[in-house]
Amino acid sequence: MQYGYFDLANKEYVITRPDTPAPWANYLGDPEYGAMISNNACGYSFVKSGANGRISRFRFNSNMALPGRYIYIRDNDTADYWSASWQPVGKPLDQYKSVCRHGTAYTIMTADYASVHSETTYYVPYHQTYEVWRTKITNTSDKPRKLSVFGFVEFTNDNNYEQDQVNLQYTLFITRTSFEENRIIQHINENSGKDASGSNHKERFFGMVGAPVSGWNGNLDSFIGPYRTYSNPIAVEQGKCDGSMNYNSNACGALQSDLELTPGETAELIYILGQRNSAEAATILDTYKTLGKVDAEIAELKNFWHKELSNFQVNTPSPEFNNMINVWNAYQCFITFIWSRAASFVYCGLRNGYGYRDTVQDIQGIIHLDPEMAADKIRFMLSAQVDNGGGLPLVKFNHNAGHENTPDDPEYVKETGHPSYRADDALWLFPTIVKYIGESGNKAFLDEVIVYANGGEATVYDHLKNAIRFSMERLGAHDMPAGLHADWNDCLRMGAKGESTFVAFQLYYAMRVIRDMAQQRGDSDYVAYIDDIQAKLGASLEKCWDGDRFIRGIREDGVVVGAKKDPEASMWLNPQSWAVISGFASKDQAEQSMESVHRILNTPYGIKLLDPPYRAHYFDGALMHIFNPDTKENGGIFSQSQGWAILAESLLGHGNRAFEYFMESSPAAMNDRAEIRVMEPYVHGQFTESTASPYAGRSHVHWLTGTASTVMVGCVEGICGMRPNADGLVISPSIPSSWDGFTIEKNFRGKHLSIRVENPSHVQSGVKSLTLNGKELSGDFVPAAELKDQNEITVVLG
Ligand code: IFM
């Protein structure tokens, strides 16, 4: 079933049926002032932190997601009423027509009901810390209409989300609302020292311009009424907000305007919500009396985001690929980059920092779109590396580089809940930094001096050497990196001295990267050192080959995990893809192991993380056994790993297989089966339920997931074959043999590349010729030094 379509030209997803199988969301603003909104206007807002700065309420974990940013419209002649989003009133869909356009940091909803057209635009102005809802209401009938319009938001009573939800004997009694001219002001902890810094006194406002305010409510119960809900508030039903304010009860902001519209006439009302005092609110509201301000702000948002996305645009025969890579996967990469795992309809905002591995991986998704934005975050993450080379598992939002405790300190463990280092964290720096240097050409980055989390400083190059040292000083009995607390898989504990092949492949890859760097810098002693340790690591990894697959690891007690003979979890995806990505696997091993992946793990919805799922034969460290079979890390289709499989198949030149994996796991490819996937068809999730689930194909944990970046990398570096390195750009696509070719428009180091890939022989990969501005080059490499400002590149496969 299809509920909407992709509008590629406008970079929007357009929802034409509002009864989507779940709330389909969009992000507005950023964590300074964050807002999420669904196609039915549910969602919440917060200042700086979803957990500690929450200003509006939201009910999590339900497809009845409520409440949100509601605008009610009442026909005062008939007493009928509806909402500018289909929900919460929910009029019959044969009479109520609506369209929701989710765009880049804005959402527009139109509705037609009872010959009244409304168009409501929700956004957070660029770099502002409040939100705007602009609604235009048009009388589309041929007679004058008397309408009342009610803007409504349900405030939290406390900025702390948990306190607001559970500590009611306290939070119900700290807030009151007042009304001034065109706004409701909510006061919290009012007597707690109004100007003193550190005071928990807060003021929020919900105000409007565009029409006189004829009624208001600051008391939730008075607006909704007893034994009623958001679908039938008594104030709307009766056409009158009674002016009551909350005091020792729940607060809301409800503003009523009474309109008289002649046929064809439009009224424009602008509601603004934020955490400001009354005087500041008045100033902000006044600025919206200027005609055209909203349209200018929307244009500014679009300009910003569309410019970011324009740095890489691809045109292939696959609309799914184009929609995801040009718009939605790219936008999701920025969202995960900016928001980490801070707040969604699944994450309540309670996480108090950045996960090291998550964040370093998230950076990869935007490097081809904004390398300098990426570089700033790389610097930040290097400043969260400890001077022993390991990463802080959790980097606090108020990270104080140079002065942090580490997992070796009990305070850190107590504060973050992370008992020790993880084996993989700092190793993610290698692919991220090498990609950044490739994209930007900024070789000097390696010489930048960056502080360590716990003090001291070193060049980026030495930070990386230190990450290698961290792994080398913590080897297990088989000379592979010890598992420590965990590797990428949070649910796999092989023991502090257990060994993970995934981490070993990561280390092998890291050695390749740093060897190149060392060679370029003339650091020959280090090259010799790497050659030596890489050969030894390779010998250990060779013993992890089990006929047609690599094992997952070796537990501290010596038992192999992921052996072919095992009754459960005998086949794991990540060691196979990473054996290829790391460059370790021989041609034969690579072909065989990826073929085993396809044979054993592939499903119509993507590749399972492992198979068979744990049911009866788990060990204590196989924490994933607690999940239902074929769910999450227990044999679910863990979407992040799809990106690595796409990349591995591409590196092997298997364009058909790479694209098969792209399509199986692509949200866009499920657009006409949205009732199966349930989640938004324009965003990746954390995982999809696999075939042992009665709900195979259903996806979960939308938006904030490492999937965004791995799939982006798999598609851009893998399928499109765009692999920048310090000296230029390798172009080596792996595409479906059915494609005649494709084009790319790419900005690269301040220059523009128009790339045409032709596939006359219908092969999957292999560059037959490459022409730069009419000059034939050898191989698949474009030297950066030969680029002009504007470049025409033609690649012929064959
Ligand atoms: O790698 C982890 C990630 O850090 C958090 N989500 C789950 C992934 C796999 O366990």
Coordinates of N, CA and C in Angstrom, one line a residue, residues 329-499:
N329 N 18.5 10.0 2.2 CA 19.6 9.4 3.0 C 20.6 10.5 3.3
A330 N 20.8 11.4 2.4 CA 21.7 12.5 2.7 C 21.2 13.4 3.8
Y331 N 19.9 13.7 3.8 CA 19.4 14.5 4.9 C 19.4 13.8 6.2
Q332 N 19.1 12.5 6.1 CA 19.2 11.7 7.4 C 20.6 11.6 7.9
C333 N 21.6 11.6 7.0 CA 23.0 11.6 7.5 C 23.3 12.9 8.2
F334 N 22.8 14.0 7.7 CA 23.0 15.3 8.5 C 22.3 15.2 9.8
I335 N 21.1 14.7 9.8 CA 20.3 14.6 11.1 C 21.0 13.7 12.1
T336 N 21.5 12.6 11.7 CA 22.3 11.8 12.7 C 23.6 12.4 13.1
F337 N 24.2 13.1 12.1 CA 25.4 13.8 12.4 C 25.2 14.9 13.5
I338 N 24.1 15.6 13.3 CA 23.8 16.8 14.2 C 23.2 16.3 15.5
W339 N 22.3 15.3 15.5 CA 21.5 15.0 16.6 C 22.0 13.8 17.4
S340 N 22.9 13.0 16.8 CA 23.4 11.8 17.3 C 22.2 10.9 17.7
R341 N 22.1 10.5 18.9 CA 20.9 9.6 19.3 C 20.1 10.4 20.3
A342 N 20.1 11.8 20.2 CA 19.5 12.6 21.2 C 18.0 12.5 21.4
A343 N 17.2 12.5 20.3 CA 15.8 12.6 20.5 C 15.1 12.2 19.2
S344 N 14.1 11.3 19.3 CA 13.3 10.9 18.2 C 11.9 10.5 18.8
F345 N 11.1 9.8 18.0 CA 9.9 9.2 18.6 C 10.2 7.9 19.3
V346 N 11.5 7.5 19.3 CA 11.9 6.3 20.0 C 12.9 6.7 21.1
Y347 N 13.9 7.5 20.8 CA 14.8 8.0 21.8 C 14.1 9.1 22.6
C348 N 14.0 9.0 23.9 CA 13.2 10.0 24.6 C 14.1 11.2 25.0
G349 N 15.4 11.1 24.7 CA 16.3 12.2 25.0 C 17.1 12.0 26.2
L350 N 17.0 10.8 26.8 CA 17.6 10.6 28.1 C 19.1 10.3 28.0
R351 N 19.6 10.0 26.8 CA 21.0 9.7 26.6 C 21.8 11.0 26.9
N352 N 22.9 10.9 27.7 CA 23.6 12.1 28.1 C 24.9 12.4 27.4
G353 N 25.0 11.8 26.2 CA 26.3 12.2 25.5 C 26.3 11.5 24.1
Y354 N 27.5 11.6 23.5 CA 27.7 11.0 22.2 C 28.4 9.7 22.4
G355 N 27.8 8.6 21.7 CA 28.5 7.4 21.7 C 29.8 7.6 20.8
Y356 N 30.9 7.1 21.2 CA 32.1 7.3 20.4 C 32.0 6.7 19.0
R357 N 31.8 5.4 19.0 CA 31.7 4.8 17.7 C 30.6 5.3 16.8
D358 N 29.5 5.5 17.4 CA 28.3 6.0 16.6 C 28.7 7.3 16.0
T359 N 29.2 8.2 16.8 CA 29.5 9.6 16.2 C 30.6 9.6 15.2
V360 N 31.6 8.8 15.4 CA 32.7 8.8 14.4 C 32.2 8.2 13.1
Q361 N 31.3 7.2 13.2 CA 30.7 6.6 12.0 C 29.8 7.6 11.3
D362 N 28.9 8.3 12.2 CA 28.0 9.2 11.6 C 28.7 10.3 10.7
I363 N 29.9 10.7 11.1 CA 30.6 11.7 10.4 C 30.8 11.3 8.9
Q364 N 31.0 10.0 8.7 CA 31.3 9.5 7.4 C 30.2 9.8 6.4
G365 N 29.0 9.9 6.9 CA 27.8 10.1 5.9 C 27.8 11.5 5.3
I366 N 28.5 12.4 5.9 CA 28.4 13.8 5.4 C 29.7 14.3 4.8
I367 N 30.7 13.5 4.8 CA 32.0 14.0 4.3 C 32.0 14.4 2.9
H368 N 31.2 13.6 2.1 CA 31.2 14.0 0.6 C 30.3 15.2 0.4
L369 N 29.5 15.6 1.4 CA 28.6 16.8 1.3 C 29.1 18.0 1.9
D370 N 29.8 17.9 3.0 CA 30.4 19.0 3.7 C 31.6 18.6 4.5
P371 N 32.8 18.5 3.8 CA 33.9 18.0 4.5 C 34.4 18.8 5.7
E372 N 34.2 20.1 5.6 CA 34.7 21.0 6.8 C 33.7 20.9 8.0
M373 N 32.4 20.7 7.8 CA 31.5 20.4 8.9 C 32.0 19.1 9.6
A374 N 32.4 18.1 8.7 CA 32.8 16.8 9.2 C 34.1 17.0 10.0
A375 N 35.0 17.9 9.5 CA 36.3 18.0 10.2 C 36.2 18.5 11.6
D376 N 35.3 19.5 11.8 CA 35.1 20.0 13.1 C 34.7 18.9 14.1
K377 N 33.8 18.0 13.7 CA 33.4 16.9 14.5 C 34.5 15.9 14.7
I378 N 35.3 15.7 13.7 CA 36.5 14.8 13.9 C 37.4 15.3 14.9
R379 N 37.6 16.7 14.9 CA 38.5 17.3 15.9 C 37.9 17.0 17.3
F380 N 36.6 17.2 17.4 CA 36.0 17.1 18.7 C 36.1 15.6 19.1
M381 N 36.0 14.7 18.2 CA 36.0 13.3 18.6 C 37.5 12.9 19.0
L382 N 38.4 13.5 18.3 CA 39.8 13.2 18.7 C 40.1 13.8 20.1
S383 N 39.4 14.8 20.4 CA 39.6 15.4 21.8 C 38.9 14.6 22.8
A384 N 38.2 13.5 22.4 CA 37.6 12.6 23.3 C 38.3 11.3 23.3
Q385 N 39.5 11.2 22.6 CA 40.3 10.1 22.7 C 41.2 10.2 23.9
V386 N 41.4 9.1 24.6 CA 42.2 9.1 25.8 C 43.7 9.0 25.4
D387 N 44.6 9.5 26.3 CA 46.0 9.5 25.8 C 46.6 8.0 25.7
N388 N 45.8 7.0 26.2 CA 46.3 5.7 25.9 C 45.8 5.2 24.6
G389 N 45.1 6.0 23.8 CA 44.7 5.6 22.4 C 43.3 5.2 22.3
G390 N 42.6 4.8 23.4 CA 41.2 4.4 23.4 C 40.3 5.5 23.3
G391 N 39.1 5.3 22.9 CA 38.0 6.3 22.9 C 37.2 6.3 24.1
L392 N 36.7 7.5 24.5 CA 35.8 7.4 25.7 C 34.5 6.8 25.1
P393 N 34.0 5.7 25.7 CA 32.8 5.1 25.2 C 31.6 6.1 25.0
L394 N 31.5 7.0 26.0 CA 30.4 8.0 26.0 C 31.1 9.3 26.2
V395 N 30.9 10.2 25.2 CA 31.4 11.6 25.3 C 30.3 12.5 25.7
K396 N 30.5 13.0 26.9 CA 29.4 13.8 27.5 C 29.0 15.0 26.7
F397 N 27.8 15.4 26.7 CA 27.4 16.6 25.9 C 28.2 17.9 26.3
N398 N 28.6 17.9 27.6 CA 29.4 19.0 28.1 C 30.9 18.6 28.2
H399 N 31.3 17.8 27.3 CA 32.7 17.3 27.2 C 33.7 18.4 27.4
N400 N 34.6 18.2 28.3 CA 35.6 19.2 28.7 C 37.0 18.6 28.3
A401 N 37.3 18.8 27.0 CA 38.6 18.2 26.5 C 39.8 18.5 27.3
G402 N 40.6 17.5 27.6 CA 41.8 17.8 28.4 C 41.6 17.6 29.9
H403 N 40.3 17.5 30.3 CA 40.0 17.5 31.7 C 39.1 16.4 32.1
E404 N 38.9 15.4 31.2 CA 37.9 14.4 31.5 C 38.5 13.2 32.2
N405 N 37.6 12.6 33.0 CA 37.9 11.3 33.6 C 37.8 10.2 32.5
T406 N 38.4 9.1 32.7 CA 38.4 8.0 31.7 C 37.8 6.8 32.3
P407 N 37.5 5.7 31.4 CA 37.0 4.5 32.0 C 37.8 3.9 33.1
D408 N 39.1 4.3 33.2 CA 39.9 3.8 34.3 C 39.6 4.5 35.6
D409 N 38.8 5.6 35.6 CA 38.4 6.3 36.8 C 37.0 5.9 37.2
P410 N 36.8 5.6 38.5 CA 35.4 5.2 39.0 C 34.4 6.2 38.7
E411 N 34.8 7.5 38.7 CA 33.8 8.6 38.5 C 33.2 8.5 37.1
Y412 N 34.1 8.2 36.1 CA 33.6 8.1 34.8 C 32.6 7.0 34.7
V413 N 32.9 5.9 35.3 CA 32.1 4.7 35.2 C 30.7 5.0 35.8
K414 N 30.8 5.6 37.0 CA 29.6 6.0 37.7 C 28.7 6.9 36.9
E415 N 29.4 7.9 36.4 CA 28.6 9.0 35.7 C 28.0 8.5 34.4
T416 N 28.7 7.7 33.6 CA 28.3 7.3 32.3 C 27.7 5.9 32.2
G417 N 28.0 5.1 33.2 CA 27.5 3.7 33.2 C 28.3 2.8 32.3
H418 N 29.4 3.3 31.7 CA 30.3 2.5 30.9 C 31.4 1.9 31.7
P419 N 31.5 0.6 31.9 CA 32.4 0.1 32.8 C 33.9 0.0 32.3
S420 N 34.1 0.0 31.0 CA 35.4 0.0 30.5 C 35.5 0.4 29.1
Y421 N 36.7 0.3 28.5 CA 36.8 0.7 27.1 C 36.2 -0.4 26.2
R422 N 35.8 0.0 25.0 CA 35.4 -0.9 24.0 C 36.5 -1.1 22.9
A423 N 36.5 -2.3 22.3 CA 37.6 -2.6 21.5 C 37.6 -1.8 20.2
D424 N 36.5 -1.3 19.7 CA 36.4 -0.8 18.4 C 36.5 0.7 18.3
D425 N 36.2 1.4 19.4 CA 35.8 2.8 19.3 C 36.8 3.7 18.5
A426 N 38.1 3.7 18.9 CA 39.0 4.6 18.3 C 39.4 4.1 16.9
L427 N 39.1 2.8 16.6 CA 39.5 2.3 15.2 C 38.6 2.9 14.1
W428 N 37.4 3.4 14.5 CA 36.5 4.0 13.5 C 37.1 5.3 13.0
L429 N 38.1 5.9 13.8 CA 38.8 7.1 13.3 C 39.4 6.9 11.9
F430 N 39.9 5.7 11.7 CA 40.7 5.5 10.4 C 39.9 5.7 9.2
P431 N 38.8 5.0 9.0 CA 38.1 5.2 7.8 C 37.5 6.7 7.7
T432 N 37.2 7.2 8.9 CA 36.6 8.6 8.8 C 37.6 9.6 8.4
I433 N 38.8 9.5 9.0 CA 39.8 10.5 8.7 C 40.4 10.4 7.3
V434 N 40.5 9.1 6.9 CA 41.1 9.0 5.5 C 40.1 9.5 4.5
K435 N 38.8 9.3 4.8 CA 37.8 9.8 3.9 C 37.8 11.4 3.9
Y436 N 38.0 11.9 5.0 CA 38.0 13.4 5.1 C 39.2 14.0 4.3
I437 N 40.3 13.4 4.5 CA 41.5 13.9 3.8 C 41.4 13.7 2.3
G438 N 40.8 12.6 1.9 CA 40.5 12.3 0.5 C 39.6 13.4 -0.1
E439 N 38.5 13.6 0.6 CA 37.5 14.6 0.1 C 38.0 16.0 0.1
S440 N 38.7 16.4 1.1 CA 39.2 17.8 1.2 C 40.5 18.0 0.6
G441 N 41.4 17.0 0.5 CA 42.7 17.2 0.1 C 43.6 17.8 1.2
N442 N 43.1 18.0 2.4 CA 43.8 18.6 3.5 C 44.7 17.7 4.2
K443 N 45.9 17.5 3.5 CA 46.9 16.5 4.1 C 47.4 17.1 5.4
A444 N 47.4 18.4 5.5 CA 48.0 19.1 6.7 C 47.2 18.7 8.0
F445 N 46.0 18.2 7.7 CA 45.1 17.8 8.9 C 45.9 16.9 9.8
L446 N 46.7 16.0 9.3 CA 47.4 15.1 10.1 C 48.4 15.8 11.0
D447 N 48.8 17.0 10.7 CA 49.7 17.7 11.6 C 49.0 18.6 12.6
E448 N 47.7 18.7 12.5 CA 47.0 19.5 13.6 C 47.2 18.9 14.9
V449 N 47.4 19.8 15.9 CA 47.6 19.3 17.3 C 46.3 19.3 18.0
I450 N 45.9 18.2 18.6 CA 44.6 18.1 19.3 C 44.8 17.5 20.7
V451 N 44.1 18.1 21.6 CA 44.3 17.7 23.0 C 43.6 16.3 23.2
Y452 N 44.1 15.5 24.1 CA 43.5 14.3 24.5 C 42.4 14.6 25.6
A453 N 41.5 13.6 25.7 CA 40.4 13.8 26.6 C 40.8 14.1 28.0
N454 N 41.9 13.4 28.4 CA 42.3 13.5 29.8 C 43.6 14.3 30.0
G455 N 43.9 15.1 29.0 CA 45.1 15.9 29.1 C 46.2 15.5 28.2
G456 N 47.1 16.4 27.9 CA 48.2 16.1 26.9 C 47.7 16.4 25.5
E457 N 48.6 16.4 24.5 CA 48.1 16.7 23.2 C 49.1 16.0 22.2
A458 N 48.6 15.8 21.0 CA 49.4 15.2 19.9 C 48.9 15.6 18.6
T459 N 49.6 15.4 17.5 CA 49.1 15.6 16.2 C 48.1 14.5 15.9
V460 N 47.3 14.8 14.9 CA 46.3 13.8 14.5 C 47.0 12.5 14.1
Y461 N 48.1 12.7 13.4 CA 48.9 11.5 13.0 C 49.2 10.6 14.3
D462 N 49.7 11.3 15.3 CA 50.0 10.6 16.5 C 48.8 10.0 17.3
H463 N 47.7 10.8 17.2 CA 46.5 10.2 17.7 C 46.2 8.9 17.1
L464 N 46.4 8.8 15.8 CA 46.0 7.6 15.0 C 47.0 6.5 15.4
K465 N 48.3 6.8 15.5 CA 49.3 5.8 15.9 C 48.9 5.3 17.3
N466 N 48.4 6.2 18.1 CA 48.1 5.8 19.5 C 46.9 4.9 19.5
A467 N 46.0 5.0 18.6 CA 44.9 4.1 18.5 C 45.3 2.7 18.1
I468 N 46.3 2.7 17.2 CA 46.9 1.3 16.9 C 47.6 0.8 18.2
R469 N 48.3 1.6 18.9 CA 49.0 1.1 20.1 C 48.0 0.6 21.1
F470 N 46.9 1.3 21.2 CA 45.8 0.8 22.2 C 45.4 -0.6 21.9
S471 N 45.2 -0.9 20.6 CA 44.8 -2.3 20.2 C 46.0 -3.2 20.4
M472 N 47.2 -2.8 20.0 CA 48.3 -3.7 20.1 C 48.7 -4.1 21.6
E473 N 48.4 -3.1 22.5 CA 48.7 -3.4 23.9 C 47.7 -4.3 24.5
R474 N 46.6 -4.6 23.8 CA 45.5 -5.3 24.4 C 45.2 -6.5 23.4
L475 N 46.1 -7.3 23.2 CA 45.9 -8.5 22.3 C 45.4 -9.7 23.2
G476 N 44.6 -10.5 22.6 CA 44.2 -11.7 23.3 C 45.2 -12.9 23.0
A477 N 44.8 -14.1 23.4 CA 45.6 -15.3 23.3 C 46.0 -15.6 21.9
H478 N 45.2 -15.2 20.9 CA 45.5 -15.5 19.5 C 46.0 -14.3 18.7
D479 N 46.6 -13.4 19.5 CA 47.2 -12.2 18.9 C 46.3 -11.3 18.1
M480 N 45.0 -11.4 18.4 CA 44.0 -10.5 17.8 C 43.5 -9.5 18.9
P481 N 43.0 -8.3 18.5 CA 42.6 -7.4 19.5 C 41.6 -8.0 20.5
A482 N 41.8 -7.7 21.8 CA 40.9 -8.3 22.8 C 39.6 -7.6 22.7
G483 N 38.5 -8.3 23.1 CA 37.2 -7.8 23.0 C 36.8 -6.7 23.9
L484 N 37.6 -6.6 25.0 CA 37.3 -5.6 26.1 C 35.8 -5.7 26.4
H485 N 35.2 -4.5 26.6 CA 33.8 -4.6 27.0 C 32.9 -5.1 25.9
A486 N 33.1 -4.7 24.7 CA 32.3 -5.1 23.5 C 33.0 -4.6 22.3
D487 N 32.6 -5.1 21.1 CA 33.0 -4.5 19.9 C 31.8 -3.8 19.3
W488 N 31.7 -3.6 18.0 CA 30.6 -2.9 17.4 C 29.2 -3.4 17.9
N489 N 29.2 -4.7 18.2 CA 27.9 -5.3 18.6 C 27.8 -5.2 20.1
D490 N 26.9 -4.3 20.5 CA 26.7 -4.1 21.9 C 26.2 -5.3 22.7
C491 N 25.7 -6.3 21.9 CA 25.2 -7.5 22.6 C 26.1 -8.7 22.6
L492 N 27.3 -8.5 22.2 CA 28.3 -9.6 22.2 C 29.4 -9.3 23.1
R493 N 29.5 -10.1 24.1 CA 30.6 -10.0 25.1 C 31.4 -11.3 25.1
M494 N 32.6 -11.2 24.5 CA 33.4 -12.4 24.4 C 34.4 -12.5 25.6
G495 N 34.3 -11.6 26.5 CA 35.2 -11.5 27.6 C 36.3 -10.5 27.3
A496 N 36.8 -9.9 28.4 CA 37.8 -8.8 28.2 C 39.0 -9.3 27.4
K497 N 39.3 -10.6 27.5 CA 40.4 -11.1 26.7 C 40.0 -11.9 25.5
G498 N 38.6 -12.0 25.3 CA 38.1 -12.7 24.1 C 38.5 -11.8 22.9
E499 N 38.4 -12.4 21.7 CA 38.9 -11.7 20.5 C 37.8 -11.7 19.4

